Amino acid sequence: MNYTKEQILARCNEFSKNTLMETLKIEYIDAGEDFLTAKMPVNPSVHQPMGLLHGGASVALAESVGSAASFFFINPKEQEVRGIEISANHLKSIREGYVFGTARIIHKGRSLHLWEIKITDEEGNLVSLCKLTNMVLDRKIV
């Protein structure tokens, strides 16, 4: 990556405006050479009917952070990223507080990026373990 941590976080938080990430109140909070971390509040707006964090909200966090992370490994003037597969194992329930999604690169190819995203609670307990595959496409010039 050729960006500073501050540039990465500012860019991610900026391009989240008026999107699902803003609706879910996802905020990018940490970045490094091979990872990106975002947090999301757990409250009734992301609960399923039994008052627990909805698995779909966890997957939305995972795909958001993994897709954003891929963006920093491409040339955005010539390429774009599309998520093509995501899987999730939900391991622990949570009713309130924050969850943190940390995407770490497993494979960085020219056309595919594979990410592992660990979603943890405020105590560091693993809530969900996700795997995301992103495809890198050439940007079509219009």
PDB file of N, CA and C in Angstrom, residues 47-109:
ATOM      1  N   HIS A  47     -30.368  -5.756  15.065  1.00  0.00           N
ATOM      2  CA  HIS A  47     -30.802  -6.996  15.723  1.00  0.00           C
ATOM      3  C   HIS A  47     -31.693  -7.814  14.806  1.00  0.00           C
ATOM      4  N   GLN A  48     -31.713  -9.112  15.054  1.00  0.00           N
ATOM      5  CA  GLN A  48     -32.745  -9.981  14.508  1.00  0.00           C
ATOM      6  C   GLN A  48     -33.869 -10.039  15.548  1.00  0.00           C
ATOM      7  N   PRO A  49     -35.001 -10.681  15.262  1.00  0.00           N
ATOM      8  CA  PRO A  49     -36.149 -10.610  16.174  1.00  0.00           C
ATOM      9  C   PRO A  49     -35.904 -11.055  17.616  1.00  0.00           C
ATOM     10  N   MET A  50     -34.880 -11.877  17.861  1.00  0.00           N
ATOM     11  CA  MET A  50     -34.622 -12.337  19.228  1.00  0.00           C
ATOM     12  C   MET A  50     -33.708 -11.391  20.001  1.00  0.00           C
ATOM     13  N   GLY A  51     -33.411 -10.220  19.426  1.00  0.00           N
ATOM     14  CA  GLY A  51     -32.613  -9.219  20.128  1.00  0.00           C
ATOM     15  C   GLY A  51     -31.113  -9.435  20.049  1.00  0.00           C
ATOM     16  N   LEU A  52     -30.666 -10.220  19.079  1.00  0.00           N
ATOM     17  CA  LEU A  52     -29.240 -10.488  18.894  1.00  0.00           C
ATOM     18  C   LEU A  52     -28.766  -9.867  17.587  1.00  0.00           C
ATOM     19  N   LEU A  53     -27.458  -9.648  17.473  1.00  0.00           N
ATOM     20  CA  LEU A  53     -26.874  -9.149  16.239  1.00  0.00           C
ATOM     21  C   LEU A  53     -27.281 -10.047  15.080  1.00  0.00           C
ATOM     22  N   HIS A  54     -27.852  -9.468  14.048  1.00  0.00           N
ATOM     23  CA  HIS A  54     -28.287 -10.195  12.858  1.00  0.00           C
ATOM     24  C   HIS A  54     -27.053 -10.653  12.080  1.00  0.00           C
ATOM     25  N   GLY A  55     -27.061 -11.909  11.652  1.00  0.00           N
ATOM     26  CA  GLY A  55     -25.938 -12.427  10.871  1.00  0.00           C
ATOM     27  C   GLY A  55     -25.702 -11.641   9.598  1.00  0.00           C
ATOM     28  N   GLY A  56     -26.776 -11.134   8.999  1.00  0.00           N
ATOM     29  CA  GLY A  56     -26.628 -10.330   7.790  1.00  0.00           C
ATOM     30  C   GLY A  56     -25.889  -9.029   8.046  1.00  0.00           C
ATOM     31  N   ALA A  57     -26.081  -8.444   9.220  1.00  0.00           N
ATOM     32  CA  ALA A  57     -25.347  -7.223   9.568  1.00  0.00           C
ATOM     33  C   ALA A  57     -23.858  -7.548   9.728  1.00  0.00           C
ATOM     34  N   SER A  58     -23.559  -8.695  10.313  1.00  0.00           N
ATOM     35  CA  SER A  58     -22.156  -9.121  10.435  1.00  0.00           C
ATOM     36  C   SER A  58     -21.532  -9.318   9.063  1.00  0.00           C
ATOM     37  N   VAL A  59     -22.272  -9.933   8.162  1.00  0.00           N
ATOM     38  CA  VAL A  59     -21.760 -10.157   6.809  1.00  0.00           C
ATOM     39  C   VAL A  59     -21.591  -8.825   6.077  1.00  0.00           C
ATOM     40  N   ALA A  60     -22.505  -7.894   6.283  1.00  0.00           N
ATOM     41  CA  ALA A  60     -22.366  -6.570   5.669  1.00  0.00           C
ATOM     42  C   ALA A  60     -21.096  -5.872   6.172  1.00  0.00           C
ATOM     43  N   LEU A  61     -20.805  -5.995   7.457  1.00  0.00           N
ATOM     44  CA  LEU A  61     -19.565  -5.439   8.006  1.00  0.00           C
ATOM     45  C   LEU A  61     -18.366  -6.115   7.357  1.00  0.00           C
ATOM     46  N   ALA A  62     -18.391  -7.441   7.272  1.00  0.00           N
ATOM     47  CA  ALA A  62     -17.268  -8.187   6.699  1.00  0.00           C
ATOM     48  C   ALA A  62     -17.028  -7.806   5.241  1.00  0.00           C
ATOM     49  N   GLU A  63     -18.092  -7.770   4.444  1.00  0.00           N
ATOM     50  CA  GLU A  63     -17.911  -7.436   3.032  1.00  0.00           C
ATOM     51  C   GLU A  63     -17.470  -5.988   2.860  1.00  0.00           C
ATOM     52  N   SER A  64     -17.970  -5.102   3.692  1.00  0.00           N
ATOM     53  CA  SER A  64     -17.578  -3.692   3.612  1.00  0.00           C
ATOM     54  C   SER A  64     -16.086  -3.519   3.876  1.00  0.00           C
ATOM     55  N   VAL A  65     -15.598  -4.128   4.929  1.00  0.00           N
ATOM     56  CA  VAL A  65     -14.189  -3.935   5.291  1.00  0.00           C
ATOM     57  C   VAL A  65     -13.270  -4.678   4.322  1.00  0.00           C
ATOM     58  N   GLY A  66     -13.661  -5.872   3.885  1.00  0.00           N
ATOM     59  CA  GLY A  66     -12.831  -6.615   2.933  1.00  0.00           C
ATOM     60  C   GLY A  66     -12.778  -5.964   1.561  1.00  0.00           C
ATOM     61  N   SER A  67     -13.903  -5.449   1.105  1.00  0.00           N
ATOM     62  CA  SER A  67     -13.924  -4.768  -0.194  1.00  0.00           C
ATOM     63  C   SER A  67     -13.144  -3.461  -0.144  1.00  0.00           C
ATOM     64  N   ALA A  68     -13.315  -2.713   0.938  1.00  0.00           N
ATOM     65  CA  ALA A  68     -12.562  -1.463   1.083  1.00  0.00           C
ATOM     66  C   ALA A  68     -11.062  -1.748   1.109  1.00  0.00           C
ATOM     67  N   ALA A  69     -10.657  -2.807   1.778  1.00  0.00           N
ATOM     68  CA  ALA A  69      -9.237  -3.138   1.871  1.00  0.00           C
ATOM     69  C   ALA A  69      -8.650  -3.448   0.492  1.00  0.00           C
ATOM     70  N   SER A  70      -9.403  -4.155  -0.353  1.00  0.00           N
ATOM     71  CA  SER A  70      -8.913  -4.464  -1.701  1.00  0.00           C
ATOM     72  C   SER A  70      -8.649  -3.201  -2.513  1.00  0.00           C
ATOM     73  N   PHE A  71      -9.446  -2.181  -2.281  1.00  0.00           N
ATOM     74  CA  PHE A  71      -9.314  -0.927  -3.020  1.00  0.00           C
ATOM     75  C   PHE A  71      -7.896  -0.367  -2.919  1.00  0.00           C
ATOM     76  N   PHE A  72      -7.210  -0.601  -1.808  1.00  0.00           N
ATOM     77  CA  PHE A  72      -5.887  -0.026  -1.594  1.00  0.00           C
ATOM     78  C   PHE A  72      -4.766  -0.857  -2.211  1.00  0.00           C
ATOM     79  N   PHE A  73      -5.139  -1.972  -2.863  1.00  0.00           N
ATOM     80  CA  PHE A  73      -4.154  -2.786  -3.577  1.00  0.00           C
ATOM     81  C   PHE A  73      -4.306  -2.667  -5.089  1.00  0.00           C
ATOM     82  N   ILE A  74      -5.168  -1.775  -5.551  1.00  0.00           N
ATOM     83  CA  ILE A  74      -5.394  -1.624  -6.985  1.00  0.00           C
ATOM     84  C   ILE A  74      -5.086  -0.193  -7.411  1.00  0.00           C
ATOM     85  N   ASN A  75      -5.086   0.034  -8.708  1.00  0.00           N
ATOM     86  CA  ASN A  75      -5.001   1.381  -9.261  1.00  0.00           C
ATOM     87  C   ASN A  75      -6.435   1.809  -9.567  1.00  0.00           C
ATOM     88  N   PRO A  76      -7.044   2.646  -8.717  1.00  0.00           N
ATOM     89  CA  PRO A  76      -8.464   2.968  -8.880  1.00  0.00           C
ATOM     90  C   PRO A  76      -8.796   3.743 -10.154  1.00  0.00           C
ATOM     91  N   LYS A  77      -7.804   4.299 -10.817  1.00  0.00           N
ATOM     92  CA  LYS A  77      -8.060   4.973 -12.094  1.00  0.00           C
ATOM     93  C   LYS A  77      -8.247   3.968 -13.221  1.00  0.00           C
ATOM     94  N   GLU A  78      -7.693   2.763 -13.046  1.00  0.00           N
ATOM     95  CA  GLU A  78      -7.744   1.751 -14.097  1.00  0.00           C
ATOM     96  C   GLU A  78      -8.503   0.491 -13.701  1.00  0.00           C
ATOM     97  N   GLN A  79      -8.735   0.295 -12.400  1.00  0.00           N
ATOM     98  CA  GLN A  79      -9.342  -0.948 -11.925  1.00  0.00           C
ATOM     99  C   GLN A  79     -10.443  -0.664 -10.913  1.00  0.00           C
ATOM    100  N   GLU A  80     -11.288  -1.672 -10.703  1.00  0.00           N
ATOM    101  CA  GLU A  80     -12.310  -1.622  -9.662  1.00  0.00           C
ATOM    102  C   GLU A  80     -12.466  -3.017  -9.064  1.00  0.00           C
ATOM    103  N   VAL A  81     -13.116  -3.069  -7.918  1.00  0.00           N
ATOM    104  CA  VAL A  81     -13.231  -4.312  -7.150  1.00  0.00           C
ATOM    105  C   VAL A  81     -14.698  -4.718  -7.057  1.00  0.00           C
ATOM    106  N   ARG A  82     -14.952  -6.027  -7.172  1.00  0.00           N
ATOM    107  CA  ARG A  82     -16.292  -6.573  -6.961  1.00  0.00           C
ATOM    108  C   ARG A  82     -16.171  -7.801  -6.062  1.00  0.00           C
ATOM    109  N   GLY A  83     -16.986  -7.838  -5.009  1.00  0.00           N
ATOM    110  CA  GLY A  83     -17.063  -9.034  -4.188  1.00  0.00           C
ATOM    111  C   GLY A  83     -17.794 -10.111  -4.975  1.00  0.00           C
ATOM    112  N   ILE A  84     -17.207 -11.314  -5.037  1.00  0.00           N
ATOM    113  CA  ILE A  84     -17.860 -12.382  -5.797  1.00  0.00           C
ATOM    114  C   ILE A  84     -18.292 -13.560  -4.926  1.00  0.00           C
ATOM    115  N   GLU A  85     -17.739 -13.655  -3.728  1.00  0.00           N
ATOM    116  CA  GLU A  85     -18.184 -14.731  -2.830  1.00  0.00           C
ATOM    117  C   GLU A  85     -17.859 -14.334  -1.396  1.00  0.00           C
ATOM    118  N   ILE A  86     -18.795 -14.622  -0.508  1.00  0.00           N
ATOM    119  CA  ILE A  86     -18.551 -14.412   0.923  1.00  0.00           C
ATOM    120  C   ILE A  86     -19.177 -15.567   1.682  1.00  0.00           C
ATOM    121  N   SER A  87     -18.484 -16.013   2.705  1.00  0.00           N
ATOM    122  CA  SER A  87     -19.032 -17.033   3.599  1.00  0.00           C
ATOM    123  C   SER A  87     -18.797 -16.582   5.030  1.00  0.00           C
ATOM    124  N   ALA A  88     -19.669 -17.021   5.915  1.00  0.00           N
ATOM    125  CA  ALA A  88     -19.568 -16.599   7.312  1.00  0.00           C
ATOM    126  C   ALA A  88     -19.968 -17.728   8.242  1.00  0.00           C
ATOM    127  N   ASN A  89     -19.221 -17.862   9.307  1.00  0.00           N
ATOM    128  CA  ASN A  89     -19.579 -18.741  10.411  1.00  0.00           C
ATOM    129  C   ASN A  89     -19.814 -17.856  11.623  1.00  0.00           C
ATOM    130  N   HIS A  90     -21.040 -17.877  12.130  1.00  0.00           N
ATOM    131  CA  HIS A  90     -21.391 -17.078  13.300  1.00  0.00           C
ATOM    132  C   HIS A  90     -21.184 -17.946  14.536  1.00  0.00           C
ATOM    133  N   LEU A  91     -20.303 -17.511  15.422  1.00  0.00           N
ATOM    134  CA  LEU A  91     -19.830 -18.348  16.522  1.00  0.00           C
ATOM    135  C   LEU A  91     -20.309 -17.902  17.893  1.00  0.00           C
ATOM    136  N   LYS A  92     -20.676 -16.644  18.029  1.00  0.00           N
ATOM    137  CA  LYS A  92     -21.048 -16.107  19.334  1.00  0.00           C
ATOM    138  C   LYS A  92     -22.133 -15.055  19.134  1.00  0.00           C
ATOM    139  N   SER A  93     -23.069 -15.002  20.053  1.00  0.00           N
ATOM    140  CA  SER A  93     -24.128 -13.987  20.013  1.00  0.00           C
ATOM    141  C   SER A  93     -23.690 -12.741  20.765  1.00  0.00           C
ATOM    142  N   ILE A  94     -24.258 -11.613  20.346  1.00  0.00           N
ATOM    143  CA  ILE A  94     -24.002 -10.346  21.041  1.00  0.00           C
ATOM    144  C   ILE A  94     -25.265  -9.498  20.930  1.00  0.00           C
ATOM    145  N   ARG A  95     -25.597  -8.794  22.020  1.00  0.00           N
ATOM    146  CA  ARG A  95     -26.819  -7.989  22.065  1.00  0.00           C
ATOM    147  C   ARG A  95     -26.557  -6.485  22.008  1.00  0.00           C
ATOM    148  N   GLU A  96     -25.402  -6.056  22.482  1.00  0.00           N
ATOM    149  CA  GLU A  96     -25.126  -4.617  22.546  1.00  0.00           C
ATOM    150  C   GLU A  96     -23.631  -4.385  22.550  1.00  0.00           C
ATOM    151  N   GLY A  97     -23.263  -3.128  22.367  1.00  0.00           N
ATOM    152  CA  GLY A  97     -21.844  -2.754  22.348  1.00  0.00           C
ATOM    153  C   GLY A  97     -21.380  -2.501  20.927  1.00  0.00           C
ATOM    154  N   TYR A  98     -20.176  -2.931  20.633  1.00  0.00           N
ATOM    155  CA  TYR A  98     -19.594  -2.784  19.303  1.00  0.00           C
ATOM    156  C   TYR A  98     -19.023  -4.116  18.857  1.00  0.00           C
ATOM    157  N   VAL A  99     -19.022  -4.314  17.545  1.00  0.00           N
ATOM    158  CA  VAL A  99     -18.244  -5.385  16.948  1.00  0.00           C
ATOM    159  C   VAL A  99     -17.209  -4.742  16.034  1.00  0.00           C
ATOM    160  N   PHE A 100     -16.095  -5.445  15.873  1.00  0.00           N
ATOM    161  CA  PHE A 100     -14.966  -4.955  15.094  1.00  0.00           C
ATOM    162  C   PHE A 100     -14.661  -5.979  14.011  1.00  0.00           C
ATOM    163  N   GLY A 101     -14.627  -5.536  12.778  1.00  0.00           N
ATOM    164  CA  GLY A 101     -14.279  -6.412  11.662  1.00  0.00           C
ATOM    165  C   GLY A 101     -12.882  -6.084  11.190  1.00  0.00           C
ATOM    166  N   THR A 102     -12.009  -7.092  11.219  1.00  0.00           N
ATOM    167  CA  THR A 102     -10.640  -6.905  10.737  1.00  0.00           C
ATOM    168  C   THR A 102     -10.398  -7.835   9.561  1.00  0.00           C
ATOM    169  N   ALA A 103     -10.131  -7.226   8.405  1.00  0.00           N
ATOM    170  CA  ALA A 103      -9.836  -7.979   7.182  1.00  0.00           C
ATOM    171  C   ALA A 103      -8.325  -8.100   7.037  1.00  0.00           C
ATOM    172  N   ARG A 104      -7.870  -9.345   6.824  1.00  0.00           N
ATOM    173  CA  ARG A 104      -6.445  -9.594   6.575  1.00  0.00           C
ATOM    174  C   ARG A 104      -6.324 -10.342   5.253  1.00  0.00           C
ATOM    175  N   ILE A 105      -5.394  -9.888   4.440  1.00  0.00           N
ATOM    176  CA  ILE A 105      -5.208 -10.478   3.120  1.00  0.00           C
ATOM    177  C   ILE A 105      -4.625 -11.886   3.244  1.00  0.00           C
ATOM    178  N   ILE A 106      -5.209 -12.817   2.529  1.00  0.00           N
ATOM    179  CA  ILE A 106      -4.701 -14.185   2.464  1.00  0.00           C
ATOM    180  C   ILE A 106      -3.989 -14.401   1.126  1.00  0.00           C
ATOM    181  N   HIS A 107      -4.607 -13.880   0.052  1.00  0.00           N
ATOM    182  CA  HIS A 107      -4.027 -13.999  -1.288  1.00  0.00           C
ATOM    183  C   HIS A 107      -4.265 -12.693  -2.032  1.00  0.00           C
ATOM    184  N   LYS A 108      -3.198 -12.132  -2.593  1.00  0.00           N
ATOM    185  CA  LYS A 108      -3.299 -10.906  -3.377  1.00  0.00           C
ATOM    186  C   LYS A 108      -2.765 -11.185  -4.767  1.00  0.00           C
ATOM    187  N   GLY A 109      -3.678 -11.578  -5.658  1.00  0.00           N
ATOM    188  CA  GLY A 109      -3.300 -11.820  -7.044  1.00  0.00           C
ATOM    189  C   GLY A 109      -3.659 -10.626  -7.905  1.00  0.00           C
TER     190      GLY A 109
END
